Amino acid sequence: MDGTVTDVGVQPVTLARRQFDSLVIGAGGGGLRAALQLATADANVAVVSKVFPTRSHTVAAQGGINAALANVLPDNWHWHMYDTIKGSDYLGDQDAIEYMCRSASHLVYELEHAGVPFSRLDDGKIYQRPFGGQSQNFGGEQAARTCAAADRTGHAMLHTLYQQNIHAKTHFFDEYFAIDLIKDDEGFVLGALVLEIETGKPLLIEAKTTLIATGGAGQLFRTNTNARINTGDGMGMALRAGIPLQDMEFFQFHPTGVAGRGMLLTEGARGEGGYLINKDGERFMERYAPHAKDLASRDVVSRAISTEVREGRGCGPDGEYVLLKLDHLGRDVLQKRLPGISDTIRTFLHIDPAEEPVPVFPTAHYTMGGIPTNRHGQVVVPIDQGEEVIPGLYAAGECACVSVHGANRLGGNSLLDIVVFGRAAGNDIIEYLSNNRYHRRLDEASVDKAVDHLQRWDLQGEGESVANLRNELQLTMEKYCGVFRTEVVLAEGIEKVLELQQRMADVRLQDHSRIFNTARIEAMELENLFDIAVATVVSAHARQESRGAHSRIDYPERDDVHWLKHSLYYKRDRRLDYKPVTLKPISVESFPPKERVY
Amino acid sequence: MDPQASSQDRTLHERARLQWQCRRGMLELDAMLQDFMDKRYDDLTPAELQAFEMLLKAPDQLLLDYLMGHAIPIDTEVANVAQQIRYAAGP
Ligand SMILES: Cc1cc2nc3c(=O)[nH]c(=O)nc-3n(C[C@H](O)[C@H](O)[C@H](O)COP(=O)(O)OP(=O)(O)OC[C@H]3O[C@@H](n4cnc5c(N)ncnc54)[C@H](O)[C@@H]3O)c2cc1C
C-alpha cells in the first residue's frame, strides 16, 4: 500500500510527506528549549504540538525554577546537587544531577536575558524563595533557591521560549497529533506519523533526528493536578517502538487535591492551621503522626488519607474522601492568607470554606519515570553489560527519565530539568546532524504499521465508549496503584488493568468525520494511557521496597542491597529488566546512600 | 472546510473545533471550560458564541484571571461570557 491511505468511503489519498533535519514532538518548555538550540544553529527544525504551543502544561507551573544563585542566602550548585540526590532517595543518577545543578545558574540568567520577568530584590538581583528540601551546606539550614516570575514562572518561560523560536524560524505544526515513531530495521528512528487535527489528514514527517518532549501522564489517575492533554503520548509511542520505560512506579502525589476533581490545595492550608477529619469527625493524623500531625511529609499524609478511605472511614455518600477543616480559621484569615485556595474551593465545589469543611483526596502530580536517556538526551537501552544509544532518537522533559528526580522530585527542579536537558539534547542533535548529513531510506513497513494504527479507528459499528473506559482505567489506577500499595492490591491492579485494556479492542467511535474529530484523538490518547498504566502497575508490583514516592505497606523500608537500581519495563511480554543507578558524578565525589531524614 | 457541507455539519464542526480550543495547559481551565461546554454551549446566542471565541484566544494565565474574576475583559460581551463560565463551573 506504498504510502497511500484510504479515506473511509472515499478514494485513496496520498500520504503527504515533509522532510526536516530534526523533529521535536511537544512544545512545552523541554521541546521549545531544544528547538531553540537547533534553530539558532541553522538546523531545519519542525515542532509538532497537539495544542497551540503556549497552551502546553508548562504554563501551569507557578512555584518557580531552582538555581543556586545565592542571591538571598548563601548557596552553591554542590549543595543543590546534594539536596537533589537526597530528595531522589538516592535513585537519581549522580552524573546527570551534577550536570543539571552546575548548568542551572547559566540557564536561569539566559532566561532572564531572553526576557523572563523574574521577581527582584531591592538591589535588582533575582529574588529567590525557600522551598521544601532545600538546604545549605549539605543538609544544614534552609536554603532559598527558587527563582520565580511572580506566580507565573512557567507561563513566562513558555511565552519567552515560543517568541524566541518564532524569531529563530522554527517551523511549527500547531494542533498536530503525533501517532507513532517511524523506525527502520537497523533501529534508526526516522521521524513520525502525525495527524492534522483540523482536517484529520495524516502527515509523515521524515527527520534525521526525533526528540520526544510530550510531558507527563497525570491523566493515568482519576484525581490529578494535570491538564487533560497530559496523557503521556510520547511514552506510549516509545513503548510501541520497542523502547522500555524507566522507573514508572515512581509517581508523585500531593495529599490534598479537591476530591473527584484534582485541583491542588497547597500545604499552606494546613500550614495556616487547617486539619483533616474522617467521617467520625476524628482528627486522624494524630494517629499516623503524633508529633507532626497534619504537617507530616506529603507521602505520610497521602497514605493516611487513603487508609482512612479504604478502611471505611471516608466521608460523602460513597465514603470516597476525607474532609479538610478550614472554617475555624475564620473568613478574614482565609481571605487574607489563603485567597487562591478559597477561590478554587468556591469555584469547583460551590462550598464556602469559611462555613463548611472541604472534601479532599491525594492527587497525582508528577511522573518521575519515563523514556530512559543519558545526560545528552539520547535515548538509551541496555545491551549485554552496557547501554546502547537508539540512533536518531532523543527525549527530554517530564516524558524522559534522565534520571535527575529518581524516586521523588523536588519542587522547582522540573522547570530546571526541562531547560537543561532540552538544551543538552539540542546540542547533541547538532553534533549528530553534522555526522549524519543525509536522510536514511524510509522504512515503508514501519510507515504502513503506523497508518494501520490510525486506521483502526475507522472501524464502524456498536462498541464501548472511550470516555467510559478512560474513567474506569483512571479509577482502577487510583484504587490499585495510587498511594496505598501492597502485594495483593498491586497484583489485583495488574489483573484489572489488563482486563480493561482488552476491552479497547471493542471500542468504536461514533463520530467518523475528519474535521476536528476529537473522539479519535481521545481514543489514541487512551491507548497510550493503557500502555503506560500497565508499565506503572507492573513496575510497582515488582519493586519490593519503599523508596521516595513508591511506598509499599508490606515493605516499609528502603532496601539498597536489592533495589538500588532502575526498573525498565518493555511492552513486549510485559518484561522487566533493571540497570544500576549511576552513583559516580562527573567531577566530584559520590554521595553514598544514607537514611533520608528531614 | 468543505463548501458543500450541510449547515448541520458545519455546526458540528464548529462545536468540535471549539471543544479542542478548550484543551488548555491547566486543569482549572480544562475543568471550567468543559463544564461550560456541557451545560451552556447549546444555549449560546450568536453574539455570545463570538464572545466565547474571543475569550478562548486569551493566553492561559490571563484566561484564568478572567474566569476566576481576578481581571475583567474590556469587551462587555466577553466579560459576560467569562462570568457565565465561572458560574457554570462545579457540581
Ligand atoms: C499544577 C502544577 C504546578 C507545577 N509547578 C511547578 C513549579 O513550580 N516548578 C517546577 O519546576 N515544576 C512544576 N511543575 C511541573 C512542570 O510544570 C512540568 O513537569 C513541566 O512543565 C513539563 O514540561 P515538558 O516540556 O516536559 O512538557 P509539557 O509542558 O507538558 O509539554 C508537552 C508538550 O507535548 C505536546 N504533546 C503531547 N502529546 C502529543 C502528541 N501526541 N502529539 C503532539 N504533541 C503532543 C503538548 O501539546 C505539549 O506541547 C508543576 C506541575 C503542575 C501539574
PDB file of C-alpha atoms in Angstrom, chain A residues 50-51 54-57 59-60 62 151-152 155 159 175 197 219 224-229 261-264 340 343-344 347-350 513 515-518 521-522 525, chain B residues 1-2 13 16-32 34-35 39 56-62 64-65 67-68 70 86-91:
ATOM      1  CA  LYS A  50      -1.317  18.786  19.785  1.00  0.00           C
ATOM      2  CA  VAL A  51      -2.354  22.106  21.282  1.00  0.00           C
ATOM      3  CA  THR A  54       1.670  28.298  24.697  1.00  0.00           C
ATOM      4  CA  ARG A  55      -1.163  26.084  25.923  1.00  0.00           C
ATOM      5  CA  SER A  56       1.316  23.373  26.922  1.00  0.00           C
ATOM      6  CA  HIS A  57       1.255  22.227  30.509  1.00  0.00           C
ATOM      7  CA  VAL A  59       2.159  27.157  31.575  1.00  0.00           C
ATOM      8  CA  ALA A  60       0.707  25.787  34.839  1.00  0.00           C
ATOM      9  CA  GLN A  62       3.651  28.634  39.339  1.00  0.00           C
ATOM     10  CA  ASP A 151       3.213  33.185  40.420  1.00  0.00           C
ATOM     11  CA  ARG A 152       3.530  32.617  36.688  1.00  0.00           C
ATOM     12  CA  HIS A 155       3.858  30.895  31.720  1.00  0.00           C
ATOM     13  CA  HIS A 159       5.942  32.508  26.152  1.00  0.00           C
ATOM     14  CA  GLU A 175      -2.623  21.219  16.570  1.00  0.00           C
ATOM     15  CA  ILE A 197      -6.365  17.679  13.937  1.00  0.00           C
ATOM     16  CA  GLN A 219      -4.298  11.511  33.405  1.00  0.00           C
ATOM     17  CA  ASN A 224      -4.783  14.523  39.310  1.00  0.00           C
ATOM     18  CA  THR A 225      -3.444  18.056  39.016  1.00  0.00           C
ATOM     19  CA  ASN A 226      -2.524  17.823  35.339  1.00  0.00           C
ATOM     20  CA  ALA A 227      -4.097  19.350  32.260  1.00  0.00           C
ATOM     21  CA  ARG A 228      -6.202  16.929  30.196  1.00  0.00           C
ATOM     22  CA  ILE A 229      -3.536  16.856  27.481  1.00  0.00           C
ATOM     23  CA  ARG A 261     -11.558  16.924  40.526  1.00  0.00           C
ATOM     24  CA  GLY A 262      -7.891  17.004  41.413  1.00  0.00           C
ATOM     25  CA  MET A 263      -7.053  20.702  41.818  1.00  0.00           C
ATOM     26  CA  LEU A 264      -4.171  21.262  44.170  1.00  0.00           C
ATOM     27  CA  GLY A 340      -6.227  31.212  45.953  1.00  0.00           C
ATOM     28  CA  ASP A 343     -11.289  30.676  45.207  1.00  0.00           C
ATOM     29  CA  THR A 344     -10.618  27.145  43.982  1.00  0.00           C
ATOM     30  CA  THR A 347     -15.460  27.675  42.132  1.00  0.00           C
ATOM     31  CA  PHE A 348     -15.172  23.919  41.826  1.00  0.00           C
ATOM     32  CA  LEU A 349     -17.095  22.692  44.847  1.00  0.00           C
ATOM     33  CA  HIS A 350     -19.531  25.567  45.457  1.00  0.00           C
ATOM     34  CA  SER A 513     -15.887  12.816  10.472  1.00  0.00           C
ATOM     35  CA  ILE A 515     -12.683  17.727  10.871  1.00  0.00           C
ATOM     36  CA  PHE A 516     -11.603  18.268  14.473  1.00  0.00           C
ATOM     37  CA  ASN A 517     -12.525  14.722  15.340  1.00  0.00           C
ATOM     38  CA  THR A 518     -11.566  14.929  18.987  1.00  0.00           C
ATOM     39  CA  ILE A 521      -7.646  11.860  19.328  1.00  0.00           C
ATOM     40  CA  GLU A 522      -9.053  10.851  22.704  1.00  0.00           C
ATOM     41  CA  GLU A 525      -4.632   9.106  23.956  1.00  0.00           C
TER      42      GLU A 525
ATOM     43  CA  MET B   1     -13.967  23.217   5.297  1.00  0.00           C
ATOM     44  CA  ASP B   2     -15.905  21.505   2.559  1.00  0.00           C
ATOM     45  CA  HIS B  13     -17.562  21.008  13.148  1.00  0.00           C
ATOM     46  CA  ALA B  16     -15.694  20.196  17.672  1.00  0.00           C
ATOM     47  CA  ARG B  17     -13.265  22.968  16.843  1.00  0.00           C
ATOM     48  CA  LEU B  18     -14.183  24.934  19.959  1.00  0.00           C
ATOM     49  CA  GLN B  19     -14.039  21.748  22.006  1.00  0.00           C
ATOM     50  CA  TRP B  20     -10.374  21.406  21.074  1.00  0.00           C
ATOM     51  CA  GLN B  21      -9.730  25.085  21.845  1.00  0.00           C
ATOM     52  CA  CYS B  22     -10.934  24.266  25.369  1.00  0.00           C
ATOM     53  CA  ARG B  23      -7.951  21.931  25.844  1.00  0.00           C
ATOM     54  CA  ARG B  24      -5.556  24.121  27.784  1.00  0.00           C
ATOM     55  CA  GLY B  25      -2.367  23.875  29.798  1.00  0.00           C
ATOM     56  CA  MET B  26      -4.047  23.922  33.202  1.00  0.00           C
ATOM     57  CA  LEU B  27      -6.513  21.592  34.836  1.00  0.00           C
ATOM     58  CA  GLU B  28      -8.551  24.511  36.228  1.00  0.00           C
ATOM     59  CA  LEU B  29      -9.165  25.856  32.722  1.00  0.00           C
ATOM     60  CA  ASP B  30      -9.940  22.435  31.264  1.00  0.00           C
ATOM     61  CA  ALA B  31     -12.476  21.817  34.017  1.00  0.00           C
ATOM     62  CA  MET B  32     -14.240  25.175  33.783  1.00  0.00           C
ATOM     63  CA  GLN B  34     -15.603  21.657  29.810  1.00  0.00           C
ATOM     64  CA  ASP B  35     -18.345  22.298  32.370  1.00  0.00           C
ATOM     65  CA  LYS B  39     -24.006  22.860  30.367  1.00  0.00           C
ATOM     66  CA  LEU B  56     -10.569  31.434  24.106  1.00  0.00           C
ATOM     67  CA  LYS B  57      -7.899  33.402  22.245  1.00  0.00           C
ATOM     68  CA  ALA B  58      -6.563  34.789  25.542  1.00  0.00           C
ATOM     69  CA  PRO B  59      -3.339  33.205  26.825  1.00  0.00           C
ATOM     70  CA  ASP B  60      -3.890  30.678  29.614  1.00  0.00           C
ATOM     71  CA  GLN B  61      -2.851  32.788  32.599  1.00  0.00           C
ATOM     72  CA  LEU B  62      -4.978  35.736  31.526  1.00  0.00           C
ATOM     73  CA  LEU B  64      -7.594  32.009  34.259  1.00  0.00           C
ATOM     74  CA  ASP B  65      -7.665  35.543  35.686  1.00  0.00           C
ATOM     75  CA  LEU B  67     -12.574  33.127  34.614  1.00  0.00           C
ATOM     76  CA  MET B  68     -11.739  33.418  38.316  1.00  0.00           C
ATOM     77  CA  HIS B  70      -9.406  38.462  39.050  1.00  0.00           C
ATOM     78  CA  ARG B  86     -17.389  30.882  36.252  1.00  0.00           C
ATOM     79  CA  TYR B  87     -20.969  30.222  37.304  1.00  0.00           C
ATOM     80  CA  ALA B  88     -21.209  27.043  35.218  1.00  0.00           C
ATOM     81  CA  ALA B  89     -18.114  25.547  36.877  1.00  0.00           C
ATOM     82  CA  GLY B  90     -18.525  22.903  39.532  1.00  0.00           C
ATOM     83  CA  PRO B  91     -21.254  20.481  40.522  1.00  0.00           C
TER      84      PRO B  91
END
